[in-house]
PDB file of C-alpha atoms and ligand atoms in Angstrom:
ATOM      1  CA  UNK A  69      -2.066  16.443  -0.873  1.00 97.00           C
ATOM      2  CA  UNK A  70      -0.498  13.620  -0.666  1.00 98.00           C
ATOM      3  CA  UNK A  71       0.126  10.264   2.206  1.00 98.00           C
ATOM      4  CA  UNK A  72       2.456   7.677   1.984  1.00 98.00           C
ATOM      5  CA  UNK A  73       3.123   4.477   3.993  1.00 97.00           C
ATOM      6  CA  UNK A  74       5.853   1.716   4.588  1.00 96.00           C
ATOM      7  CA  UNK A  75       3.507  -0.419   6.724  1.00 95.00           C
ATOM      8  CA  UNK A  76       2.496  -1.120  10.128  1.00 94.00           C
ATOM      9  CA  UNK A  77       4.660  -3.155  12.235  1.00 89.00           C
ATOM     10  CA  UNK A  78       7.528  -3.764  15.131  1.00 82.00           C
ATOM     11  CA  UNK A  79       9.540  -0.395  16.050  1.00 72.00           C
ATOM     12  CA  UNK A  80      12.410  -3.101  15.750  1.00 72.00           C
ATOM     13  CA  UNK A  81      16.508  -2.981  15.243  1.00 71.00           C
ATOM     14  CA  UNK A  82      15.990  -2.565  11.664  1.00 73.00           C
ATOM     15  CA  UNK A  83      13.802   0.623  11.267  1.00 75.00           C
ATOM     16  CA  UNK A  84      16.215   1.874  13.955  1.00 78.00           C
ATOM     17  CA  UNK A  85      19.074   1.029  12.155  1.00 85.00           C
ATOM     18  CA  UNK A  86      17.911   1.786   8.448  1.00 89.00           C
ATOM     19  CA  UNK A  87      15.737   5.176   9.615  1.00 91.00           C
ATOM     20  CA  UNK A  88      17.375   7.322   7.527  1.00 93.00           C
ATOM     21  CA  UNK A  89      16.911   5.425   4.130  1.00 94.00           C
ATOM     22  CA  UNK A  90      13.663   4.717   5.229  1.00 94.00           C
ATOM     23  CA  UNK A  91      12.835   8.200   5.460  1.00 95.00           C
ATOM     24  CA  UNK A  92      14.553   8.781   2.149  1.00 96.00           C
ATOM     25  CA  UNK A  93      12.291   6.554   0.489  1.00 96.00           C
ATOM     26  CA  UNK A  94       9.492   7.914   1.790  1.00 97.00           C
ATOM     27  CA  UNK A  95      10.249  11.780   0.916  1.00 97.00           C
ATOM     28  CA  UNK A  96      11.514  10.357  -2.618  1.00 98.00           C
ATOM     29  CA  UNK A  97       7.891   8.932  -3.005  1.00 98.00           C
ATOM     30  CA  UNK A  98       5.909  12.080  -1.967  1.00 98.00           C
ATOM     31  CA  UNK A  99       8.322  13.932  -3.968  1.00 97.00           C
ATOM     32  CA  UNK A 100       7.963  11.888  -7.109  1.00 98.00           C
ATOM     33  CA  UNK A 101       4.118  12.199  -6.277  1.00 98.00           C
ATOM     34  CA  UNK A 102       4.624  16.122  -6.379  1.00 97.00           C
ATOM     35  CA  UNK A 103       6.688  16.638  -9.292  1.00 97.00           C
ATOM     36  CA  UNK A 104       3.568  14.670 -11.065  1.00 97.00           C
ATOM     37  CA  UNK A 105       0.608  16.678  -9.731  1.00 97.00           C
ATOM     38  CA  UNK A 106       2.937  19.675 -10.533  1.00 95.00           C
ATOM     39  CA  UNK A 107       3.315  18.978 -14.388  1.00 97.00           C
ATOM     40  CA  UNK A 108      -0.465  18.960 -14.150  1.00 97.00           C
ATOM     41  CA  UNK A 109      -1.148  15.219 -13.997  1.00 98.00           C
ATOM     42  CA  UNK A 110      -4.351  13.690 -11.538  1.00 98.00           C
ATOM     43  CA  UNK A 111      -4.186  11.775  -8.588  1.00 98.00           C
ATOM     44  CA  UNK A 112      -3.905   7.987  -9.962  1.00 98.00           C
ATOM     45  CA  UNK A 113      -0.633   9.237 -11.673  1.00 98.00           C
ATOM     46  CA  UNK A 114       0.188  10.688  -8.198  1.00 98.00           C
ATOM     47  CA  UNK A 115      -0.172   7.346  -6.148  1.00 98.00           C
ATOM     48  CA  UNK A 116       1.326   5.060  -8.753  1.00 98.00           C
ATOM     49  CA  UNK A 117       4.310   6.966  -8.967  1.00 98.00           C
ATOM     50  CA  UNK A 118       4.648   7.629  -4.696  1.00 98.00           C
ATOM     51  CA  UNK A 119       3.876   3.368  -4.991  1.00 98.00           C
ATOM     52  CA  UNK A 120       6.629   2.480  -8.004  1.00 98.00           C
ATOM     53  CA  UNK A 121       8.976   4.508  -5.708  1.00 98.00           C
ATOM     54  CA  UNK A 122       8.333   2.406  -2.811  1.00 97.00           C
ATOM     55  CA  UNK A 123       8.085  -1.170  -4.749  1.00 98.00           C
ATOM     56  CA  UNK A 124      11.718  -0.135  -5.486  1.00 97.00           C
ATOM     57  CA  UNK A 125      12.824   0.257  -1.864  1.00 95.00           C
ATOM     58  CA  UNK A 126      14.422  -3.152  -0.721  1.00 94.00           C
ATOM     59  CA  UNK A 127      13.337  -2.249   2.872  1.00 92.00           C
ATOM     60  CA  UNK A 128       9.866  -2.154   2.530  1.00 94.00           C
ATOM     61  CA  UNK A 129       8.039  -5.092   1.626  1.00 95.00           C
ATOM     62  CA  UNK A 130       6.494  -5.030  -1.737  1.00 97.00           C
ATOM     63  CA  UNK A 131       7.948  -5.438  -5.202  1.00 97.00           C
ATOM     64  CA  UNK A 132      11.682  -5.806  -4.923  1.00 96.00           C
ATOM     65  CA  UNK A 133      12.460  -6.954  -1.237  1.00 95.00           C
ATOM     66  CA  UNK A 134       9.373  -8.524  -0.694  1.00 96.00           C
ATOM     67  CA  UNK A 135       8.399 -10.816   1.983  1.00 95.00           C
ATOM     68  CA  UNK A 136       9.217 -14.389   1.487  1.00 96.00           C
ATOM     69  CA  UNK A 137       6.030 -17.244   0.877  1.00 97.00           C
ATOM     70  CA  UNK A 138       7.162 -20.450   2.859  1.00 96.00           C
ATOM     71  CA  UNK A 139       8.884 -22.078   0.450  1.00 96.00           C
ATOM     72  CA  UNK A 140      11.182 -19.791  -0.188  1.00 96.00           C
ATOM     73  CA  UNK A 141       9.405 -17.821  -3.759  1.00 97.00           C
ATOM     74  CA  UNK A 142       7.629 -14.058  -3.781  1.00 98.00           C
ATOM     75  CA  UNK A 143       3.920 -13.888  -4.724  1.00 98.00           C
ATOM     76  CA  UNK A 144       3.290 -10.142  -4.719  1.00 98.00           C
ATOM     77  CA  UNK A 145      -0.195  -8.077  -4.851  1.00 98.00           C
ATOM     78  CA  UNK A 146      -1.382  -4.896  -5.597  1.00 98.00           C
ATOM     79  CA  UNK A 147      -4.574  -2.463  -6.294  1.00 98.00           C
ATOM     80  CA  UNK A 148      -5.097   1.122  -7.354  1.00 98.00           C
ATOM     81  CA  UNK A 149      -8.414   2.742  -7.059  1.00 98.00           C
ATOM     82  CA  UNK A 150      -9.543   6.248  -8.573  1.00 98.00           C
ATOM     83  CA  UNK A 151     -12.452   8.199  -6.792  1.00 98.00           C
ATOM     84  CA  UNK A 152     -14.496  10.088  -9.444  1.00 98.00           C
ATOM     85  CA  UNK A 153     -15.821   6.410 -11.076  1.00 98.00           C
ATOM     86  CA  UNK A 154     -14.683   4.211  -8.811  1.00 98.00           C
ATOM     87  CA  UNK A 155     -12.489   2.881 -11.926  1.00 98.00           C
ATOM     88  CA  UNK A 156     -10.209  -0.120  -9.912  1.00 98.00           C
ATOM     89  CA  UNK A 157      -7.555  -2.435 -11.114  1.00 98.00           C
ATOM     90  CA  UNK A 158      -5.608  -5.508  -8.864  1.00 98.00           C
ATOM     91  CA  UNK A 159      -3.869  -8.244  -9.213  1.00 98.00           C
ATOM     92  CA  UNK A 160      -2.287 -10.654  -7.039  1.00 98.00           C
ATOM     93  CA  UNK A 161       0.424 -13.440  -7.340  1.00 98.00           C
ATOM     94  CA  UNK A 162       2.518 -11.582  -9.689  1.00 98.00           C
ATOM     95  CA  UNK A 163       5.953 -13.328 -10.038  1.00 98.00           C
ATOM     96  CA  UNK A 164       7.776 -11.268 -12.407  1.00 98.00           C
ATOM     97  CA  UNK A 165       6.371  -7.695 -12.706  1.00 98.00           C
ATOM     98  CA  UNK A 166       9.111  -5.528 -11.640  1.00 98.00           C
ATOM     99  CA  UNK A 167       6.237  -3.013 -10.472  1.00 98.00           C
ATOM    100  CA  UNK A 168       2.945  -4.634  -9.951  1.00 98.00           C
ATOM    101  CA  UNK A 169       1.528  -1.063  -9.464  1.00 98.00           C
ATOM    102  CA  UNK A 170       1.886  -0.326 -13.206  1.00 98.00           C
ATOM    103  CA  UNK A 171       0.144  -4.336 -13.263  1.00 98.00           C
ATOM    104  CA  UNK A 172      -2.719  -3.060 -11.420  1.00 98.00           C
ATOM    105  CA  UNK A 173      -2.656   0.371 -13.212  1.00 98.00           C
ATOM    106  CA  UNK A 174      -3.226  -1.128 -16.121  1.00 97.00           C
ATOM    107  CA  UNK A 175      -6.300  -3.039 -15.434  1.00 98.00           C
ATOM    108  CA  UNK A 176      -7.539   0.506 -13.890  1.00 97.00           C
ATOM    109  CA  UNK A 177     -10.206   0.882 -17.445  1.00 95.00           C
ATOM    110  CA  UNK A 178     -10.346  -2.867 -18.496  1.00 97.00           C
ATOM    111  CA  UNK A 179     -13.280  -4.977 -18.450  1.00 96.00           C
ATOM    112  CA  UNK A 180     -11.113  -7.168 -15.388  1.00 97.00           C
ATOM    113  CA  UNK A 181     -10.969  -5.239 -11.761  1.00 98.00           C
ATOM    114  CA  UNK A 182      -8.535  -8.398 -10.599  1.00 98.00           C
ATOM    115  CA  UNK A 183      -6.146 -10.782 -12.184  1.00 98.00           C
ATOM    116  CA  UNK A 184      -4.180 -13.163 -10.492  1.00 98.00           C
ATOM    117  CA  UNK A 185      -0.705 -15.088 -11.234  1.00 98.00           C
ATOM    118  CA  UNK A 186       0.964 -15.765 -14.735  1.00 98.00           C
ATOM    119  CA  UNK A 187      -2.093 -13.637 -16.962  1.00 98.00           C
ATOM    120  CA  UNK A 188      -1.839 -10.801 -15.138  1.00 98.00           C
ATOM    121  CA  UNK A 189       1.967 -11.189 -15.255  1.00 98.00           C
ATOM    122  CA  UNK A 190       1.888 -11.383 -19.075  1.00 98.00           C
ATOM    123  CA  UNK A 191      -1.081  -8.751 -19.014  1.00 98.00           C
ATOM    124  CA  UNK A 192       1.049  -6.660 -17.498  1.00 98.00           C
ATOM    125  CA  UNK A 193       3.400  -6.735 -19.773  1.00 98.00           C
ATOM    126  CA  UNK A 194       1.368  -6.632 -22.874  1.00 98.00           C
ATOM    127  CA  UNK A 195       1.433  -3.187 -21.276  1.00 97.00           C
ATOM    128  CA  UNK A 196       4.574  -2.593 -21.121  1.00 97.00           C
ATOM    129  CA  UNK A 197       5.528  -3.024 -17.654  1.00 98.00           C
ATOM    130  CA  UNK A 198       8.896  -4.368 -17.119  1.00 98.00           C
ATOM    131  CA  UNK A 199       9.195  -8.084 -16.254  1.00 98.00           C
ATOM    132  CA  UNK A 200      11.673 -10.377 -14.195  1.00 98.00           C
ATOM    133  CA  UNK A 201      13.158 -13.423 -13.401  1.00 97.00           C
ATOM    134  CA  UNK A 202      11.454 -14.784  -9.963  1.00 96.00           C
ATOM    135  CA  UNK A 203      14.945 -14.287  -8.441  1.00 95.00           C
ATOM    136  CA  UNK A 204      15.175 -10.599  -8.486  1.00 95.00           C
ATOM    137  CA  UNK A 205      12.553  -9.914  -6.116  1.00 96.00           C
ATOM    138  CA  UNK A 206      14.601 -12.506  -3.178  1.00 96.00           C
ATOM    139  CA  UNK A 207      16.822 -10.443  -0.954  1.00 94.00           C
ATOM    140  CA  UNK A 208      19.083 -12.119   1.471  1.00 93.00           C
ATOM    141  CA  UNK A 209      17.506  -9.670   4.688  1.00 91.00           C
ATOM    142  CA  UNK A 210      13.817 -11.365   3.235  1.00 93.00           C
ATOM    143  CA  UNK A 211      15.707 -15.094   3.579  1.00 94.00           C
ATOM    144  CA  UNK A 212      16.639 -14.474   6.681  1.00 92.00           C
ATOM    145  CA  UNK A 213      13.283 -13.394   7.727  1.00 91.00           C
ATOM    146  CA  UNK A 214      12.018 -16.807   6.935  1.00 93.00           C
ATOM    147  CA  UNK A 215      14.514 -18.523   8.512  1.00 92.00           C
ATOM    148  CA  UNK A 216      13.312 -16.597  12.070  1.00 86.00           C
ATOM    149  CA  UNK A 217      11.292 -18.275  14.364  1.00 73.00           C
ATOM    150  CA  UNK A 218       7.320 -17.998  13.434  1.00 62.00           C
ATOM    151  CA  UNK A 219       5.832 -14.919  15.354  1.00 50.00           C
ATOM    152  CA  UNK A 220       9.208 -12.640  15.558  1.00 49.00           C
ATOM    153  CA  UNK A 221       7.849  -9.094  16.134  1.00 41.00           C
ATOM    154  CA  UNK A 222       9.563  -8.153  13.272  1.00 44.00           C
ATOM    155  CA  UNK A 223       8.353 -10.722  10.519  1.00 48.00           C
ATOM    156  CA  UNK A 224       4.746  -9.335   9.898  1.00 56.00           C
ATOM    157  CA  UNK A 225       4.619  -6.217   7.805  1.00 64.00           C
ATOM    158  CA  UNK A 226       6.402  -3.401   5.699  1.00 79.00           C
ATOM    159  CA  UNK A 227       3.243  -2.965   2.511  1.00 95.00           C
ATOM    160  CA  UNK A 228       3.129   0.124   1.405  1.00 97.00           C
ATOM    161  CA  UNK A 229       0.753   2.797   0.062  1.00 98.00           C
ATOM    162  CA  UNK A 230      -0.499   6.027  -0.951  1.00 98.00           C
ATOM    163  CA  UNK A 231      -3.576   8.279  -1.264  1.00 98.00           C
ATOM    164  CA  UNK A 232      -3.867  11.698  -2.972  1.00 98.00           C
ATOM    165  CA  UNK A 233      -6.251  14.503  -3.161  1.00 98.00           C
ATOM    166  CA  UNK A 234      -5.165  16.363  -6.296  1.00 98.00           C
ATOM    167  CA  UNK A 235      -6.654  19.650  -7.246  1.00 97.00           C
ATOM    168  CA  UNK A 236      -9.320  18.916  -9.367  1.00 98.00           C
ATOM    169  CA  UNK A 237     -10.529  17.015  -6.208  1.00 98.00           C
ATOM    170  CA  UNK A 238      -9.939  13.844  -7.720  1.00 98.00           C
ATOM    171  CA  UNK A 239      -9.329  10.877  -5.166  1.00 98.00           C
ATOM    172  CA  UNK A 240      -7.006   8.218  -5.284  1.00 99.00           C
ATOM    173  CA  UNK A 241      -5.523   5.114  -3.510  1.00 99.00           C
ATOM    174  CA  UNK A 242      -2.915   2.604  -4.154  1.00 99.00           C
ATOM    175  CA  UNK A 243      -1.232  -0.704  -2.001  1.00 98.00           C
ATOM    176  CA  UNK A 244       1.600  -2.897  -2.611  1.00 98.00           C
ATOM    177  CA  UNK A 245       2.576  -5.988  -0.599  1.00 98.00           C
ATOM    178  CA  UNK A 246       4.207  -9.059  -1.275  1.00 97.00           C
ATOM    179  CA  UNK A 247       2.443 -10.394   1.422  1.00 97.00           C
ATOM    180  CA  UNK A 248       2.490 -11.788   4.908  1.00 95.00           C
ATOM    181  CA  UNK A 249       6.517 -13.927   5.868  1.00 94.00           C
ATOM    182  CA  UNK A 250       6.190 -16.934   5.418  1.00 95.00           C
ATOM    183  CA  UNK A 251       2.973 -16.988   3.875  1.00 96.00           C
ATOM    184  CA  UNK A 252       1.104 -19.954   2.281  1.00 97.00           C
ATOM    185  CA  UNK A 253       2.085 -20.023  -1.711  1.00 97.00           C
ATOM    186  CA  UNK A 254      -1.685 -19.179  -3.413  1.00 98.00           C
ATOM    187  CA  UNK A 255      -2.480 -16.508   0.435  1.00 98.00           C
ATOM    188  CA  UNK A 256      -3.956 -13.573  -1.206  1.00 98.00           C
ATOM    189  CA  UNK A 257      -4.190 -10.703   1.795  1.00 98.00           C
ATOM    190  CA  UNK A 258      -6.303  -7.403   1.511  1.00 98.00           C
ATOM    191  CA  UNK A 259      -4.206  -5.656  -0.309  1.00 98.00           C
ATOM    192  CA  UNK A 260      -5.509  -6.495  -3.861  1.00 98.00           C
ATOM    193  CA  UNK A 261      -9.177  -6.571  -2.576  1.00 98.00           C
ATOM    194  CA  UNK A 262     -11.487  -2.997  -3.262  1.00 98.00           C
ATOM    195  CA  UNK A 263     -12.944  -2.485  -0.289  1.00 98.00           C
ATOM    196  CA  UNK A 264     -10.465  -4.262   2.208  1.00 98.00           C
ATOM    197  CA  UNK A 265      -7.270  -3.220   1.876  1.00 98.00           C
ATOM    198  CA  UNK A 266      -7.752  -0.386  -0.612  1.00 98.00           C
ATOM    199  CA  UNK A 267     -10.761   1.963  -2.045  1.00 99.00           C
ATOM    200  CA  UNK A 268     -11.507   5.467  -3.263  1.00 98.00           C
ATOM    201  CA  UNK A 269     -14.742   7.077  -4.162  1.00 98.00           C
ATOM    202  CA  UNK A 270     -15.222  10.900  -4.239  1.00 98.00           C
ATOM    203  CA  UNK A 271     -15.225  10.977  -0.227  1.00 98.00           C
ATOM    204  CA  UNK A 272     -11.954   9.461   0.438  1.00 98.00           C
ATOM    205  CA  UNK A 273      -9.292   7.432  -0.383  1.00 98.00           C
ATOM    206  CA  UNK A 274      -7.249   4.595   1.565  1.00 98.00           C
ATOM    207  CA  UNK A 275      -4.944   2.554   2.008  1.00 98.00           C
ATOM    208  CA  UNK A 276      -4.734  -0.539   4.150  1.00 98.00           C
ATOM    209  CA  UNK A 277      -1.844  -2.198   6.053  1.00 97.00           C
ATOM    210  CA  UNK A 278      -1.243  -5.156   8.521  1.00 97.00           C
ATOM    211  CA  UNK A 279      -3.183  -8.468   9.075  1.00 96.00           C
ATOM    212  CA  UNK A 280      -4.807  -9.010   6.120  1.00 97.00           C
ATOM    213  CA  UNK A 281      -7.373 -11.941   6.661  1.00 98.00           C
ATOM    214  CA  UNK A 282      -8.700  -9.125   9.403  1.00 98.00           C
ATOM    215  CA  UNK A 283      -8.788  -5.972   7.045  1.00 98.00           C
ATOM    216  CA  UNK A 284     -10.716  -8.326   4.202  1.00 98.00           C
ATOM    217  CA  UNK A 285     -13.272  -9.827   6.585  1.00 98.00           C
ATOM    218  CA  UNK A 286     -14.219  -6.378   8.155  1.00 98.00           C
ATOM    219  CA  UNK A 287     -14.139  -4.732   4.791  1.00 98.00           C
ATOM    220  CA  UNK A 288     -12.061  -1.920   6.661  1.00 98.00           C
ATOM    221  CA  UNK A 289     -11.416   0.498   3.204  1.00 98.00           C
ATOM    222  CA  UNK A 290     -14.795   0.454   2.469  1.00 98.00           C
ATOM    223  CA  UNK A 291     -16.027   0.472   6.042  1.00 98.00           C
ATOM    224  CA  UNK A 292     -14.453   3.981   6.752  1.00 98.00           C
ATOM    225  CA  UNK A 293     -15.961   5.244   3.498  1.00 98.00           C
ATOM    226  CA  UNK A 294     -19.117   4.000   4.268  1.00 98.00           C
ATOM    227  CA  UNK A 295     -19.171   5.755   7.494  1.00 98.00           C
ATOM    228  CA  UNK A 296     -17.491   8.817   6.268  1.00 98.00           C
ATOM    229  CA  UNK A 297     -20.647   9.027   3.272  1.00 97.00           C
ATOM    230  CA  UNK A 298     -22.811   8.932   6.557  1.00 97.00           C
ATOM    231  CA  UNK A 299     -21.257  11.613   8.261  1.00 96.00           C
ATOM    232  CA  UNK A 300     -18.827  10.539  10.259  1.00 98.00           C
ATOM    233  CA  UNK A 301     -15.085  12.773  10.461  1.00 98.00           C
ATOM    234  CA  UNK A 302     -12.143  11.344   8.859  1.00 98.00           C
ATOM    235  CA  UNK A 303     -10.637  10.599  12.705  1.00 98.00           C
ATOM    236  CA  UNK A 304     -13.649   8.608  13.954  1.00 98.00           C
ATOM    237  CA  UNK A 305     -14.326   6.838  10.874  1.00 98.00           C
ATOM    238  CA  UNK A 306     -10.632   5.880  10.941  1.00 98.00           C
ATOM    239  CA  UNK A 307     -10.629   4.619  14.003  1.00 98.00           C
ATOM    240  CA  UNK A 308     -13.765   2.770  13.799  1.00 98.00           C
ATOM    241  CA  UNK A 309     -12.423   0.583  11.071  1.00 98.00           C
ATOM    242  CA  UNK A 310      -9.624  -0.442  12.862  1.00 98.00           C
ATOM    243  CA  UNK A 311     -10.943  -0.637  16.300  1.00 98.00           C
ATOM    244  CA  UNK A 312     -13.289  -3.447  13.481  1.00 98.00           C
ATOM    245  CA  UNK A 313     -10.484  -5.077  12.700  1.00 98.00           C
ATOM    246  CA  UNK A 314      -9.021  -5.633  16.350  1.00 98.00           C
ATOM    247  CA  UNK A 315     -12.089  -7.439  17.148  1.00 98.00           C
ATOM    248  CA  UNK A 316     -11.433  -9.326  13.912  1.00 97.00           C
ATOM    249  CA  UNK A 317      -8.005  -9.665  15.914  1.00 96.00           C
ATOM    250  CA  UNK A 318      -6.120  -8.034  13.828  1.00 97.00           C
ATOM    251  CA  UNK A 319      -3.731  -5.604  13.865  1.00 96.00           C
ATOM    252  CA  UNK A 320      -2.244  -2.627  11.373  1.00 97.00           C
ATOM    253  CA  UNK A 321      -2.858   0.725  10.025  1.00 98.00           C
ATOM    254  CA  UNK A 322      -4.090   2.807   7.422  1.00 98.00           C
ATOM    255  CA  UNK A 323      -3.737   6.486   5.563  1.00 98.00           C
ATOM    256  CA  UNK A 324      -6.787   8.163   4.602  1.00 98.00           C
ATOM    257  CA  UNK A 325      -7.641  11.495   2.937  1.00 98.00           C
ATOM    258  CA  UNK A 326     -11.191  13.418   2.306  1.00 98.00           C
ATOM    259  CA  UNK A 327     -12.036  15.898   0.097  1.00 97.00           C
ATOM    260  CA  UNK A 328     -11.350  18.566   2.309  1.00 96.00           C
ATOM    261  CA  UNK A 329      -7.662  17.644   2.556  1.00 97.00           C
ATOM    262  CA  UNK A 330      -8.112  15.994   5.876  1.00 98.00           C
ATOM    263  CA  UNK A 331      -6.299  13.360   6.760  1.00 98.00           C
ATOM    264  CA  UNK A 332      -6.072  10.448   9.296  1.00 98.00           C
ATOM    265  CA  UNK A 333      -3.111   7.972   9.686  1.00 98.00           C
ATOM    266  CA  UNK A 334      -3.909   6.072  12.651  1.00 98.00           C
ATOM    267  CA  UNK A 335      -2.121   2.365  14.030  1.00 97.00           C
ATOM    268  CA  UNK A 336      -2.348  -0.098  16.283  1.00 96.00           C
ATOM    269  CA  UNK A 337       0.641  -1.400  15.555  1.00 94.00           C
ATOM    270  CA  UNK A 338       3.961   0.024  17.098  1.00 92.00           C
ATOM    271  CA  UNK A 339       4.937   1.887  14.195  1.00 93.00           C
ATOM    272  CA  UNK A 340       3.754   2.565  10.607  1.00 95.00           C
ATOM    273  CA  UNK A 341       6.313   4.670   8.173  1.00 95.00           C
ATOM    274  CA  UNK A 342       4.546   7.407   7.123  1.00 97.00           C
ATOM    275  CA  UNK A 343       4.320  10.832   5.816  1.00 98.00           C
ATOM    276  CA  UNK A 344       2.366  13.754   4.251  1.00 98.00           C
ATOM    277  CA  UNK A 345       2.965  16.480   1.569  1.00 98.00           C
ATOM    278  CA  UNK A 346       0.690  19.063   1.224  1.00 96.00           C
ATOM    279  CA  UNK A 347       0.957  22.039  -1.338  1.00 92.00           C
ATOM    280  CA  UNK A 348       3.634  24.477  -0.699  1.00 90.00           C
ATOM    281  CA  UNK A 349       4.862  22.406   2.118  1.00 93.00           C
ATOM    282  CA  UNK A 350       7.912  20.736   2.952  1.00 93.00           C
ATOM    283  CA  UNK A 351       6.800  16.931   3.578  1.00 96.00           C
ATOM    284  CA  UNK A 352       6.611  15.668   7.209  1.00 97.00           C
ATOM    285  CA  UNK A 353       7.829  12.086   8.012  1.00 97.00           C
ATOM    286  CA  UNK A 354       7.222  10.156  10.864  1.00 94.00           C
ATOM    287  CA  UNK A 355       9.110   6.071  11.202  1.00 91.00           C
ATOM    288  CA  UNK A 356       7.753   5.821  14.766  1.00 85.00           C
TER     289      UNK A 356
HETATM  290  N1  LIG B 519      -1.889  -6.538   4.632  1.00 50.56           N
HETATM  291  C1  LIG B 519      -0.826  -7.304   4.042  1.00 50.56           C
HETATM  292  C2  LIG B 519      -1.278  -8.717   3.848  1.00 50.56           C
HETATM  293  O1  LIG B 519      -2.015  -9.215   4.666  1.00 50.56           O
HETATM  294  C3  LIG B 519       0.427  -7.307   4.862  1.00 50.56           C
HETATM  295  C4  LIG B 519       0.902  -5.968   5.355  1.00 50.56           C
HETATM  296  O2  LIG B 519       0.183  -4.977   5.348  1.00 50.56           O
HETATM  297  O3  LIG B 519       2.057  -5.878   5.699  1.00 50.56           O
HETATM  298  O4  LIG B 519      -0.868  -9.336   2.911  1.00 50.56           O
END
C-alpha cells in the first residue's frame, strides 16, 4: 500500500491546465513505489523512490522546480522516517542535491537525524547522491511565482510525499519541499522536522503538507500518531491534527496509513494531489 502527494493548495489555472502531467507524475511515483515492493524491497525503498519521482517533477514544488526564497535562490528540505525503529534522517537548506530524498536517506542509520546547508550537501554526496549547480533547481514558472503579488492563492504550496505499508508491515514516510514562495533565505518549514511534518512508528506513517510554522508548532505527524497509539481511528486522528493546526491558523493536508492498510488523506486546503495504490490494484488519483 502505498499514498502519494503533490501538496495542498489553490485548485488554480495551473493544476487545471497541467492535470494530466500532474496525474502522470503521480501514477509514475506509485508505480516506481510498486515495481520496488515487488522485487521484494521494504517500505523506506518504497517512499524514497515514489519521493525521487516527484523531486523530478518541475510542477510540484520540491527538488527541481522548487519554490523560490525571496531573493531569488532555492533552499530545499527533506525527511524520511522508517516505522519498526523509528530510524529518521533530514536535512534542510540543501542547494545542490539533485534529490534531497537520497540526502535525507542517507542520514536514515547515522549518528545525525538532521543536517542543514553545505554539510549535508557534501554529506550527501559523500554518498553518492548526485549534485548541482544552484541554477538547475530555478524554473522560469517558480520566477514568476515570486514576481506575483504576496498572498496569490496560488503561491503557497506543491511539497510532496509518500507513506507505505509494505508487507512485512513495515511503515514508512517521506516529504520534500523547497519551501514556502518567497520564503526568508535560512526559513526551515515542517517538512524536515520528525514529528511535524513527517513521522513513522509501527502505527502509522505520514506525511505533512501546507503552512509549515503551523504543522511544527502543533507537532501534527506526531500528534496523529500519538492519538492513533491511544486508540483513536486513522479518520479522527487525522482530522484532529489538522483541525490543531487551523487553530494554529494554518492550513494544508496530510496522507496517512496504519497497519491495517487504512488510510486517511484529508485537507483543508482546496486541493491536495493525491493518490493510492494498493496490491493488485490499479492506482486511484485524485488533483481536486
Ligand atoms: N509545509 C511546507 C513548508 O512549510 C510547504 C508546503 O507543504 O507546501 O515549508
Amino acid at each position: 500500500m502505498v499514498v502519494v502527494h503533490g501538496g495542498a493548495g489553490s485548485l488554480g489555472e495551473e493544476l487545471r491546465e497541467h492535470g494530466a502531467a500532474c496525474r502522470d507524475a503521480l501514477r509514475t511515483a506509485l508505480e516506481s513505489a510498486a515495481a520496488v515492493l515487488e522485487v521484494g524491497q521494504d517500505a523506506v525503498e518504497a517512499v524514497r523512490s515514489a519521493v525521487s519521482v516527484l523531486e523530478s517533477f518541475p510542477l510540484f514544488n520540491a527538488g527541481h522546480g522548487s519554490a523560490l526564497c525571496a531573493d531569488g535562490t532555492v533552499e530545499m528540505s527533506a525527511a524520511l522516517m522508517r516505522g519498526s525503529d523509528r530510524a529518521a534522517g533530514a536535512v534542510a537548506v540543501v542547494t545542490r542535491t539533485e534529490h534531497p530524498i537520497f540526502a535525507a536517506h542517507a542520514l536514515l542509520d547515522a549518528r545525525q537525524v538532521l543536517m542543514v546547508g553545505e554539510p549535508a550537501d557534501a554529506c550527501a554526496a559523500a554518498n553518492g547522491a548526485q549534485q548541482r549547480e544552484p541554477g538547475h533547481f530555478v524554473t522560469d514558472r517558480q520566477l514568476q511565482r515570486l514576481q506575483e503579488p504576496a498572498g496569490n492563492a496560488e503561491g503557497g504550496h506543491g511539497t510532496v510525499g509518500a507513506v507505505c505499508l509494505d508487507s512485512n508491515g513495515l511503515l514508512a514516510a517521506a516529504t520534500s519541499t523547497g519551501g514556502l514562495v518567497g520564503q526568508r533565505p535560512g526559513r526551515v518549514g515542517d517538512t524536515p522536522l520528525i514529528g511535524a511534518g513527517t513521522w513513522a512508528d509501527r502505527h502509522v506513517a505520514v506525511s505533512c503538507t501546507g503552512d509549515g510554522e503551523a504543522f511544527i508548532r502543533v507537532g501534527a505527524a506526531r500528534l496523529l500518531a500519538f492519538l492513533v497509539e491511544h486508540g483513536a481511528t486513522l479518520d479522527a486522528a487525522a482530522r484532529a491534527a489538522l483541525d490543531d493546526v487551523e487553530r494554529c491558523r494554518g492550513g494544508g493536508g496530510l496522507i496517512a496509513v496504519d497497519l491495517r492498510g487504512d488510510v486517511a488523506m484529508p485537507f483543508s486546503t482546496e486541493a491536495m494531489p493525491r493518490g493510492v495504490w494498493r496490491l493488485g490494484e490499479e492506482p486511484t488519483l485524485d488533483l481536486s
